Amino acid sequence: MHVLVIGAGGREHALCWGVARSPLATRLSCAPGNGGISQLAECVDIAVDDFDGIVAYCRAEAVDFVIVGPEGPLVAGLVDRLDAEKILAFGPSARAAILEGSKVFTKNLCKRHNIPTAAFEKFSDLAKAQDYIQERGGPIVVKADGLAAGKGAIVCETTEEALAAAEDILGGQFGDAGNEIVVEQFMVGEEASFFALCDGGNALPLATAQDHKAVFDGDRGPNTGGMGAYSPAPVMTDEMCQKTMERIILPTMRAMEQDGRPFKGVLFAGLMITERGPQLIEYNVRFGDPECQVLLARWQSDPLAALVAAAKGQLAGYEVDWSERAAITVVMAAQGYPGDYAKGSEINGIAEAEAIARVSVLHAGTQLEDGRMLSNGGRVLGVTAQGRDIRTARERAYQGIEAIDWPEGFCRSDIGWRAVEREEQAERDANESSVKNSDSVAMPMIFGDLK
Ligand code: AMP
Ligand code: GLY
């Protein structure tokens, strides 16, 4: 099977990595790809929004299956176009991708079907939005309706910040994506990323993950696309996963089907785990980046076979096997990201990092030029490692980071901190209880010894 992956980031490198190990794949291409992807796939210089170019390539090179990575071409209808051309593709139609394309659509769907999410109102009129914000007060969240490259949600501590955010967004900060805004209640809890593979009628939960959106250690500073991720997410217990499926994912699938928008592809629920259980923050209609990297690290059965089954509507009874090992990805970004940054600096030491057991370097924004690997984006590398627990995986990932020689880059030093704290606490608890147990069993033995 000739597989074409669409996209150029760390998520697409992870997808190519998964496809490349499938016995079903006889040829792998990626449009446009990046420096790392070019080492395992044929990169073709076609932009993700050049639908004519993509279709022409599929025809000329007998592509059997297309995996669409980013949301932009999904929302713009690439899968519809490929369907019309009778080319099998993984991803939702534009009518289904609206779950990510319009927050107003999703919030209304949640309201109609009692899917737990933050209370909200939508506005296109600034004065009305401001009245509502004044009435509610901060903290409160203001969001652009449409796609805004992950920057369209502003969490406002104060009423004043929220008033300004509403003015900026409705005033055109994100162009047409901000013609409408959603103003919603601020939720308190721990975030998690939940992924379900969907075939229109069935939804198969995948492994759980958690990402770190803020740029600096301690989850501080402005939000980015994601500075690191890990899987599994300890907050997503079996009970929480079941509640997420029952209360959020399955009602959404049913609603979309009833609405004539059956969802195929991967449904990514951004969740807030609150005292009342999982609440939907937002939907994405694609794999998360960098969550995809940790999922693919743990995906043991054939990932390509699963994506093909989803695209063909054959997920009923399907199972995916996951490695028991934990996985973590630490993102290395260009200094200045998520603000202005320079491109084109040389990166060395990737082979040395990959020589460490269970470490892989997935490229997010690189370019291979005359044998030199150059930075070519904000997020540049995702050093991905596995271990028996998050702590071990994390040690390996940071050993990988040490091996990489790229002075123009930076990373967070605390990826996975919540999970590591939990693991350390569990270890202390276990030690304490074994001390207690050994005390109680030791006593008779001491008396016995004295005899
Ligand atoms: P979104 O683009 O909707 O995923 O929002 C980006 C980030 O903003 C989320 O990952 C959360 O950290 C935060 N956020 C969004 N909505 C809320 C909310 N209602 N309450 C608290 N935090 C939120
Ligand atoms: N890491 C979050 C996202 O891909 O949207």
Coordinates of C-alpha atoms and ligand atoms in Angstrom, one line a residue:
M1 CA 0.0 0.0 0.0
H2 CA 1.4 3.5 -0.9
V3 CA 0.6 5.8 2.0
L4 CA 0.7 9.6 1.8
V5 CA 0.9 11.6 5.1
I6 CA -0.1 15.2 4.8
G7 CA 1.7 17.7 7.1
A8 CA 5.1 18.9 8.2
G9 CA 5.3 18.7 12.0
G10 CA 6.2 16.4 14.9
R11 CA 2.8 14.7 14.7
E12 CA 3.4 13.8 11.0
H13 CA 6.9 12.5 11.8
A14 CA 5.3 10.3 14.5
L15 CA 2.6 9.1 12.0
C16 CA 5.3 8.3 9.4
W17 CA 7.2 6.5 12.1
G18 CA 4.1 4.4 12.9
V19 CA 3.3 3.7 9.2
A20 CA 6.9 2.8 8.3
R21 CA 6.8 -0.1 10.7
S22 CA 3.6 -1.5 9.3
P23 CA 3.9 -4.6 7.0
L24 CA 1.0 -3.1 5.0
A25 CA 3.1 -0.1 3.8
T26 CA 5.1 -0.7 0.7
R27 CA 5.8 2.9 0.0
L28 CA 5.5 6.0 2.2
S29 CA 5.4 9.7 1.1
C30 CA 4.8 12.8 3.0
A31 CA 3.7 16.3 1.7
P32 CA 5.5 18.5 2.5
G33 CA 7.3 16.7 5.3
N34 CA 10.5 17.9 7.1
G35 CA 14.1 17.1 7.5
G36 CA 13.5 14.2 9.9
I37 CA 10.6 12.8 7.9
S38 CA 12.8 12.8 4.8
Q39 CA 14.9 10.1 6.4
L40 CA 12.0 7.6 6.4
A41 CA 9.6 8.8 3.7
E42 CA 9.7 10.5 0.3
C43 CA 9.0 14.1 0.9
V44 CA 7.1 15.8 -1.9
D45 CA 7.0 19.6 -2.1
I46 CA 3.2 20.1 -2.0
A47 CA 1.5 22.4 0.5
V48 CA -1.2 21.0 2.7
D49 CA -3.8 23.4 1.3
D50 CA -2.9 22.6 -2.4
F51 CA -5.7 20.1 -2.9
D52 CA -5.2 19.9 -6.7
G53 CA -1.5 19.2 -6.2
I54 CA -2.3 16.4 -3.6
V55 CA -4.9 14.8 -5.9
A56 CA -2.6 15.0 -8.9
Y57 CA 0.2 13.3 -6.8
C58 CA -2.1 10.6 -5.6
R59 CA -3.1 9.8 -9.2
A60 CA 0.4 10.0 -10.7
E61 CA 2.0 7.8 -7.9
A62 CA -0.9 5.4 -7.3
V63 CA -1.4 6.5 -3.6
D64 CA -3.7 4.0 -1.9
F65 CA -4.3 5.8 1.5
V66 CA -3.9 9.4 2.6
I67 CA -3.5 10.3 6.3
V68 CA -4.3 14.0 6.9
G69 CA -2.4 15.3 10.0
P70 CA -3.4 19.0 10.6
E71 CA -6.8 20.6 11.1
G72 CA -6.5 23.2 8.4
P73 CA -7.0 21.0 5.4
L74 CA -9.6 18.9 7.3
V75 CA -11.8 21.9 8.0
A76 CA -11.2 23.1 4.4
G77 CA -12.5 19.7 3.0
L78 CA -9.5 17.7 1.9
V79 CA -11.1 14.4 2.9
D80 CA -14.3 15.3 1.0
R81 CA -12.2 16.1 -2.1
L82 CA -10.3 12.8 -1.8
D83 CA -13.5 10.9 -1.3
A84 CA -14.9 12.5 -4.4
E85 CA -11.8 11.3 -6.3
K86 CA -12.3 7.8 -4.8
I87 CA -9.0 7.9 -2.8
L88 CA -9.2 6.4 0.7
A89 CA -8.4 8.9 3.4
F90 CA -8.1 9.1 7.2
G91 CA -9.8 12.1 8.7
P92 CA -13.2 13.7 9.0
S93 CA -15.2 15.4 6.3
A94 CA -15.5 19.2 6.5
R95 CA -19.0 18.8 7.9
A96 CA -17.6 16.7 10.8
A97 CA -14.4 18.7 11.2
I98 CA -16.6 21.6 12.3
L99 CA -16.2 20.2 15.8
E100 CA -12.8 21.9 15.8
G101 CA -13.6 24.5 13.2
S102 CA -16.4 26.2 15.2
K103 CA -16.5 26.4 19.0
V104 CA -20.0 27.8 18.7
F105 CA -21.1 24.7 16.8
T106 CA -19.5 22.4 19.4
K107 CA -20.9 24.3 22.5
N108 CA -24.4 24.3 21.0
L109 CA -24.1 20.5 20.3
C110 CA -23.0 20.0 24.0
K111 CA -26.0 22.1 25.2
R112 CA -28.5 20.1 23.1
H113 CA -27.1 16.7 24.2
N114 CA -26.2 17.5 27.8
I115 CA -22.5 16.9 27.2
P116 CA -20.6 18.3 30.2
T117 CA -18.8 21.5 29.4
A118 CA -18.3 25.0 30.8
A119 CA -21.4 27.2 30.9
F120 CA -21.2 29.7 28.0
E121 CA -22.8 32.4 25.9
K122 CA -21.9 33.3 22.3
F123 CA -21.7 36.8 21.0
S124 CA -21.0 38.7 17.8
D125 CA -21.9 42.1 19.4
L126 CA -19.2 43.6 21.5
A127 CA -21.5 45.6 23.8
K128 CA -23.6 42.5 24.6
A129 CA -20.4 40.5 25.3
Q130 CA -19.1 43.2 27.6
D131 CA -22.4 43.4 29.5
Y132 CA -22.2 39.6 30.1
I133 CA -18.5 39.7 31.1
Q134 CA -19.3 42.5 33.6
E135 CA -22.2 40.6 35.0
R136 CA -20.1 37.3 35.4
G137 CA -16.7 38.8 36.3
G138 CA -13.3 37.1 36.2
P139 CA -11.8 34.6 36.1
I140 CA -13.5 33.9 32.8
V141 CA -12.5 32.5 29.4
V142 CA -13.0 34.3 26.0
K143 CA -12.6 32.3 22.8
A144 CA -12.6 33.1 19.1
D145 CA -15.2 30.9 17.3
G146 CA -12.9 29.7 14.5
L147 CA -9.4 28.3 14.0
A148 CA -6.7 30.5 15.4
A149 CA -3.6 28.3 15.4
G150 CA -4.2 27.3 19.1
K151 CA -4.1 30.9 20.2
G152 CA -7.8 31.8 20.2
A153 CA -8.6 30.9 23.8
I154 CA -7.8 33.6 26.3
V155 CA -8.0 32.6 30.0
C156 CA -8.7 35.9 31.8
E157 CA -8.0 36.3 35.5
T158 CA -9.9 39.6 35.7
T159 CA -13.0 41.2 34.2
E160 CA -10.8 44.0 32.6
E161 CA -8.7 41.4 30.8
A162 CA -11.8 39.7 29.5
L163 CA -13.3 43.0 28.3
A164 CA -10.1 43.7 26.4
A165 CA -9.9 40.1 25.0
A166 CA -13.5 40.4 23.7
E167 CA -12.7 43.7 22.1
D168 CA -9.5 42.4 20.5
I169 CA -11.1 39.2 19.1
L170 CA -14.3 40.8 17.8
G171 CA -12.1 43.7 16.5
G172 CA -10.3 41.3 14.2
Q173 CA -7.3 40.0 16.1
F174 CA -7.8 36.6 14.5
G175 CA -9.5 37.8 11.3
D176 CA -12.8 36.1 10.4
A177 CA -12.2 33.3 13.1
G178 CA -13.2 36.0 15.6
N179 CA -16.5 37.1 14.0
E180 CA -18.2 35.4 16.9
I181 CA -16.8 34.7 20.4
V182 CA -17.7 32.3 23.1
V183 CA -17.5 33.6 26.7
E184 CA -17.3 30.7 29.1
Q185 CA -17.0 29.8 32.8
F186 CA -13.5 29.2 34.1
M187 CA -13.1 25.5 35.1
V188 CA -10.8 24.3 37.8
G189 CA -9.2 20.9 37.5
E190 CA -6.4 19.0 35.8
E191 CA -6.3 18.8 32.0
A192 CA -6.0 15.6 30.0
S193 CA -6.1 14.8 26.3
F194 CA -8.4 12.0 25.3
F195 CA -8.3 10.3 21.9
A196 CA -10.9 8.1 20.2
L197 CA -10.5 6.5 16.8
C198 CA -13.8 6.8 15.0
D199 CA -15.3 5.2 11.9
G200 CA -18.6 7.1 11.7
G201 CA -20.5 4.8 13.9
N202 CA -18.0 3.3 16.4
A203 CA -15.5 5.0 18.7
L204 CA -12.4 3.2 20.0
P205 CA -10.6 4.9 22.9
L206 CA -6.9 5.1 22.4
A207 CA -4.2 5.5 25.1
T208 CA -4.5 8.7 27.3
A209 CA -2.0 11.6 27.3
Q210 CA -1.3 14.9 28.9
D211 CA 0.5 17.8 27.4
H212 CA 2.1 20.9 28.7
K213 CA 0.9 24.0 26.9
A214 CA 2.7 26.8 28.7
V215 CA 6.2 27.7 27.5
F216 CA 8.0 27.9 30.8
D217 CA 8.6 25.5 33.7
G218 CA 5.9 25.2 36.3
D219 CA 3.3 25.6 33.5
R220 CA 3.9 29.4 33.4
G221 CA 4.1 31.8 30.5
P222 CA 2.1 32.1 27.3
N223 CA 0.5 29.0 25.7
T224 CA 2.2 27.2 22.9
G225 CA 1.2 24.3 20.7
G226 CA 2.6 22.1 23.4
M227 CA 6.1 21.9 25.0
G228 CA 5.9 18.2 25.9
A229 CA 3.6 15.3 26.6
Y230 CA 3.4 12.0 28.3
S231 CA 1.3 8.8 28.2
P232 CA -0.5 7.3 30.0
A233 CA -2.0 10.3 31.9
P234 CA -2.5 9.1 35.5
V235 CA -5.5 11.4 36.0
M236 CA -7.3 9.3 33.4
T237 CA -8.2 6.3 35.5
D238 CA -10.3 3.5 33.9
E239 CA -13.3 5.0 35.6
M240 CA -12.6 8.5 34.2
C241 CA -12.0 7.0 30.7
Q242 CA -15.4 5.2 30.9
K243 CA -17.2 8.4 32.0
T244 CA -15.5 10.3 29.2
M245 CA -16.7 7.7 26.6
E246 CA -20.3 7.6 28.1
R247 CA -20.8 11.2 28.8
I248 CA -18.8 12.9 26.1
I249 CA -17.5 10.9 23.1
L250 CA -20.4 8.5 22.4
P251 CA -23.1 11.2 22.7
T252 CA -21.1 13.3 20.4
M253 CA -20.8 10.5 17.9
R254 CA -24.5 9.8 18.0
A255 CA -25.4 13.5 17.7
M256 CA -23.1 13.9 14.7
E257 CA -24.5 10.9 13.0
Q258 CA -28.1 12.1 13.6
D259 CA -27.1 15.5 12.2
G260 CA -25.8 13.9 9.0
R261 CA -22.2 14.5 9.9
P262 CA -20.8 11.1 10.9
F263 CA -17.4 11.5 12.4
K264 CA -14.5 9.5 11.0
G265 CA -10.9 10.0 12.0
V266 CA -9.5 10.7 15.4
L267 CA -11.6 12.7 17.8
F268 CA -9.4 14.5 20.4
A269 CA -11.2 15.8 23.4
G270 CA -9.4 18.3 25.5
L271 CA -10.7 17.6 29.0
M272 CA -10.8 19.3 32.4
I273 CA -11.0 16.7 35.1
T274 CA -13.1 18.4 37.7
E275 CA -14.7 17.4 41.0
R276 CA -17.8 16.6 38.9
G277 CA -15.9 14.4 36.5
P278 CA -14.6 15.0 33.0
Q279 CA -15.8 18.3 31.3
L280 CA -15.1 19.0 27.6
I281 CA -12.8 22.0 27.1
E282 CA -12.8 21.6 23.3
Y283 CA -12.7 19.2 20.5
N284 CA -9.9 18.7 17.9
V285 CA -10.4 16.6 14.9
R286 CA -6.9 15.3 14.6
F287 CA -4.1 13.8 16.7
G288 CA -2.6 16.2 19.2
D289 CA 1.0 17.4 18.7
P290 CA 3.1 16.4 20.7
E291 CA 0.5 13.8 22.1
C292 CA 0.7 11.9 18.9
Q293 CA 4.4 11.3 19.5
V294 CA 3.8 9.5 22.8
L295 CA 0.8 7.6 21.5
L296 CA 2.8 6.2 18.6
A297 CA 5.7 5.3 20.9
R298 CA 3.3 3.1 22.9
W299 CA 1.2 1.8 20.0
Q300 CA 2.2 -1.8 19.7
S301 CA -0.2 -3.3 17.2
D302 CA -0.2 -2.0 13.6
P303 CA -1.1 1.7 13.6
L304 CA -1.7 1.8 9.8
A305 CA -4.1 -1.1 10.0
A306 CA -6.1 0.7 12.6
L307 CA -6.3 4.0 10.6
V308 CA -7.4 2.0 7.5
A309 CA -10.1 0.2 9.5
A310 CA -11.4 3.6 10.8
A311 CA -11.4 5.1 7.3
K312 CA -13.3 2.0 5.9
G313 CA -15.9 2.0 8.7
Q314 CA -14.6 -1.3 10.1
L315 CA -13.8 -0.5 13.8
A316 CA -16.5 -2.7 15.3
G317 CA -14.7 -5.2 17.6
Y318 CA -11.3 -3.7 16.7
E319 CA -8.6 -3.6 19.3
V320 CA -5.3 -1.8 19.7
D321 CA -2.4 -3.1 21.8
W322 CA -0.5 -0.6 23.9
S323 CA 2.9 -1.0 25.4
E324 CA 2.9 -1.2 29.2
R325 CA 5.8 1.2 29.1
A326 CA 5.3 4.9 29.6
A327 CA 6.4 7.4 27.0
I328 CA 7.3 11.1 27.2
T329 CA 8.2 13.7 24.6
V330 CA 10.2 16.8 25.5
V331 CA 9.9 19.5 22.8
M332 CA 13.0 21.6 21.8
A333 CA 11.9 24.9 20.4
A334 CA 13.8 27.8 18.9
Q335 CA 14.6 30.6 21.3
G336 CA 11.9 33.2 21.2
Y337 CA 9.0 30.8 20.5
P338 CA 6.0 31.2 20.8
G339 CA 7.0 34.8 19.9
D340 CA 9.5 35.7 17.1
Y341 CA 12.3 33.3 16.5
A342 CA 15.0 32.7 13.9
K343 CA 15.2 29.8 11.5
G344 CA 18.2 28.1 9.9
S345 CA 20.5 27.3 12.9
E346 CA 22.4 24.0 12.7
I347 CA 21.5 21.1 15.0
N348 CA 24.0 18.4 15.8
G349 CA 24.0 15.4 18.1
I350 CA 20.7 13.8 17.0
A351 CA 22.3 10.5 16.2
E352 CA 24.0 10.5 19.6
A353 CA 20.6 11.1 21.2
E354 CA 19.1 8.3 19.3
A355 CA 21.9 6.0 20.3
I356 CA 20.5 6.0 23.8
A357 CA 18.2 3.0 24.4
R358 CA 14.5 3.7 23.9
V359 CA 15.1 7.3 22.7
S360 CA 13.8 8.6 19.3
V361 CA 14.0 12.1 18.0
L362 CA 10.9 13.2 16.1
H363 CA 11.3 16.3 14.0
A364 CA 8.7 19.1 14.2
G365 CA 10.4 21.9 12.3
T366 CA 13.7 20.9 10.5
Q367 CA 15.1 21.0 7.1
L368 CA 17.9 18.9 5.7
E369 CA 20.3 21.0 3.6
D370 CA 23.5 19.5 2.1
G371 CA 23.6 16.9 4.9
R372 CA 23.2 19.5 7.6
M373 CA 20.0 19.5 9.8
L374 CA 18.7 23.0 10.2
S375 CA 16.0 24.4 12.4
N376 CA 12.9 25.5 10.3
G377 CA 10.1 26.3 12.8
G378 CA 9.2 27.3 16.3
R379 CA 8.9 23.8 17.7
V380 CA 11.8 22.0 16.2
L381 CA 12.4 18.6 17.8
G382 CA 10.5 16.2 20.1
V383 CA 12.8 14.0 22.0
T384 CA 10.7 10.9 22.8
A385 CA 11.6 8.2 25.2
Q386 CA 10.1 5.2 26.9
G387 CA 10.6 3.6 30.3
R388 CA 8.9 1.4 32.8
D389 CA 7.4 4.5 34.4
I390 CA 7.2 8.2 33.5
R391 CA 10.2 9.0 35.7
T392 CA 12.5 6.5 33.9
A393 CA 11.2 7.7 30.5
R394 CA 11.8 11.3 31.5
E395 CA 15.4 10.6 32.6
R396 CA 16.1 9.0 29.2
A397 CA 14.4 11.9 27.3
Y398 CA 16.6 14.5 29.1
Q399 CA 19.7 12.4 28.5
G400 CA 18.7 12.6 24.8
I401 CA 18.3 16.4 25.2
E402 CA 21.8 16.6 26.7
A403 CA 23.2 14.8 23.7
I404 CA 21.8 17.4 21.3
D405 CA 24.0 20.2 20.4
W406 CA 21.8 23.1 19.4
P407 CA 22.6 26.4 21.3
E408 CA 19.8 28.3 19.6
G409 CA 17.2 25.9 21.1
F410 CA 15.5 25.5 24.5
C411 CA 13.2 23.2 26.3
R412 CA 11.3 22.9 29.5
S413 CA 13.1 21.0 32.2
D414 CA 10.0 19.7 34.0
I415 CA 7.9 17.8 31.4
G416 CA 5.8 15.2 33.2
W417 CA 6.1 16.8 36.6
R418 CA 2.6 16.0 37.8
A419 CA 3.0 12.3 36.9
V420 CA 6.5 12.1 38.4
E421 CA 5.1 13.7 41.6
R422 CA 2.4 11.1 41.7
E423 CA 4.9 8.3 41.1
E424 CA 7.1 9.5 43.9
Q425 CA 4.2 9.9 46.3
A426 CA 3.0 6.3 45.5
E427 CA 6.6 5.1 46.2
R428 CA 6.7 7.0 49.5
D429 CA 3.2 5.5 50.4
A430 CA 4.4 2.0 49.5
N431 CA 7.6 2.4 51.5
E432 CA 5.7 3.7 54.4
S433 CA 3.2 0.8 54.4
S434 CA 6.0 -1.8 53.9
V435 CA 7.9 -0.2 56.9
K436 CA 4.6 -0.5 58.9
N437 CA 4.1 -4.1 57.7
S438 CA 7.7 -5.1 58.4
D439 CA 7.4 -3.5 61.9
S440 CA 4.5 -5.7 62.7
V441 CA 6.0 -8.9 61.3
A442 CA 9.5 -8.1 62.7
M443 CA 8.2 -8.0 66.3
P444 CA 7.6 -11.7 66.8
M445 CA 10.8 -12.5 65.0
I446 CA 12.8 -10.4 67.4
F447 CA 11.1 -12.1 70.3
G448 CA 11.9 -15.4 68.6
D449 CA 15.5 -14.4 68.2
L450 CA 15.7 -13.6 71.8
K451 CA 14.6 -17.0 72.8
Ligands
AMP1 P1 -8.7 25.6 23.9 O1 -8.1 26.3 22.8 O2 -10.2 25.8 24.0 O3 -8.2 24.2 24.1 O4 -8.1 26.3 25.2 C1 -6.7 26.4 25.4 C2 -6.4 26.3 26.9 O5 -7.0 27.3 27.6 C3 -6.8 24.9 27.5 O6 -5.9 23.9 27.3 C4 -7.0 25.3 28.9 O7 -5.7 25.3 29.5 C5 -7.5 26.7 28.9 N1 -8.9 26.8 28.9 C6 -9.8 26.8 27.9 N2 -11.1 26.9 28.3 C7 -11.0 26.9 29.7 C8 -12.0 26.9 30.7 N3 -13.3 27.0 30.4 N4 -11.6 26.9 32.0 C9 -10.3 26.8 32.3 N5 -9.3 26.8 31.4 C10 -9.7 26.8 30.1
GLY2 N1 -1.1 19.6 22.0 C1 -2.4 20.1 21.8 C2 -2.8 20.2 20.4 O1 -2.3 19.5 19.6 O2 -3.8 20.9 20.1

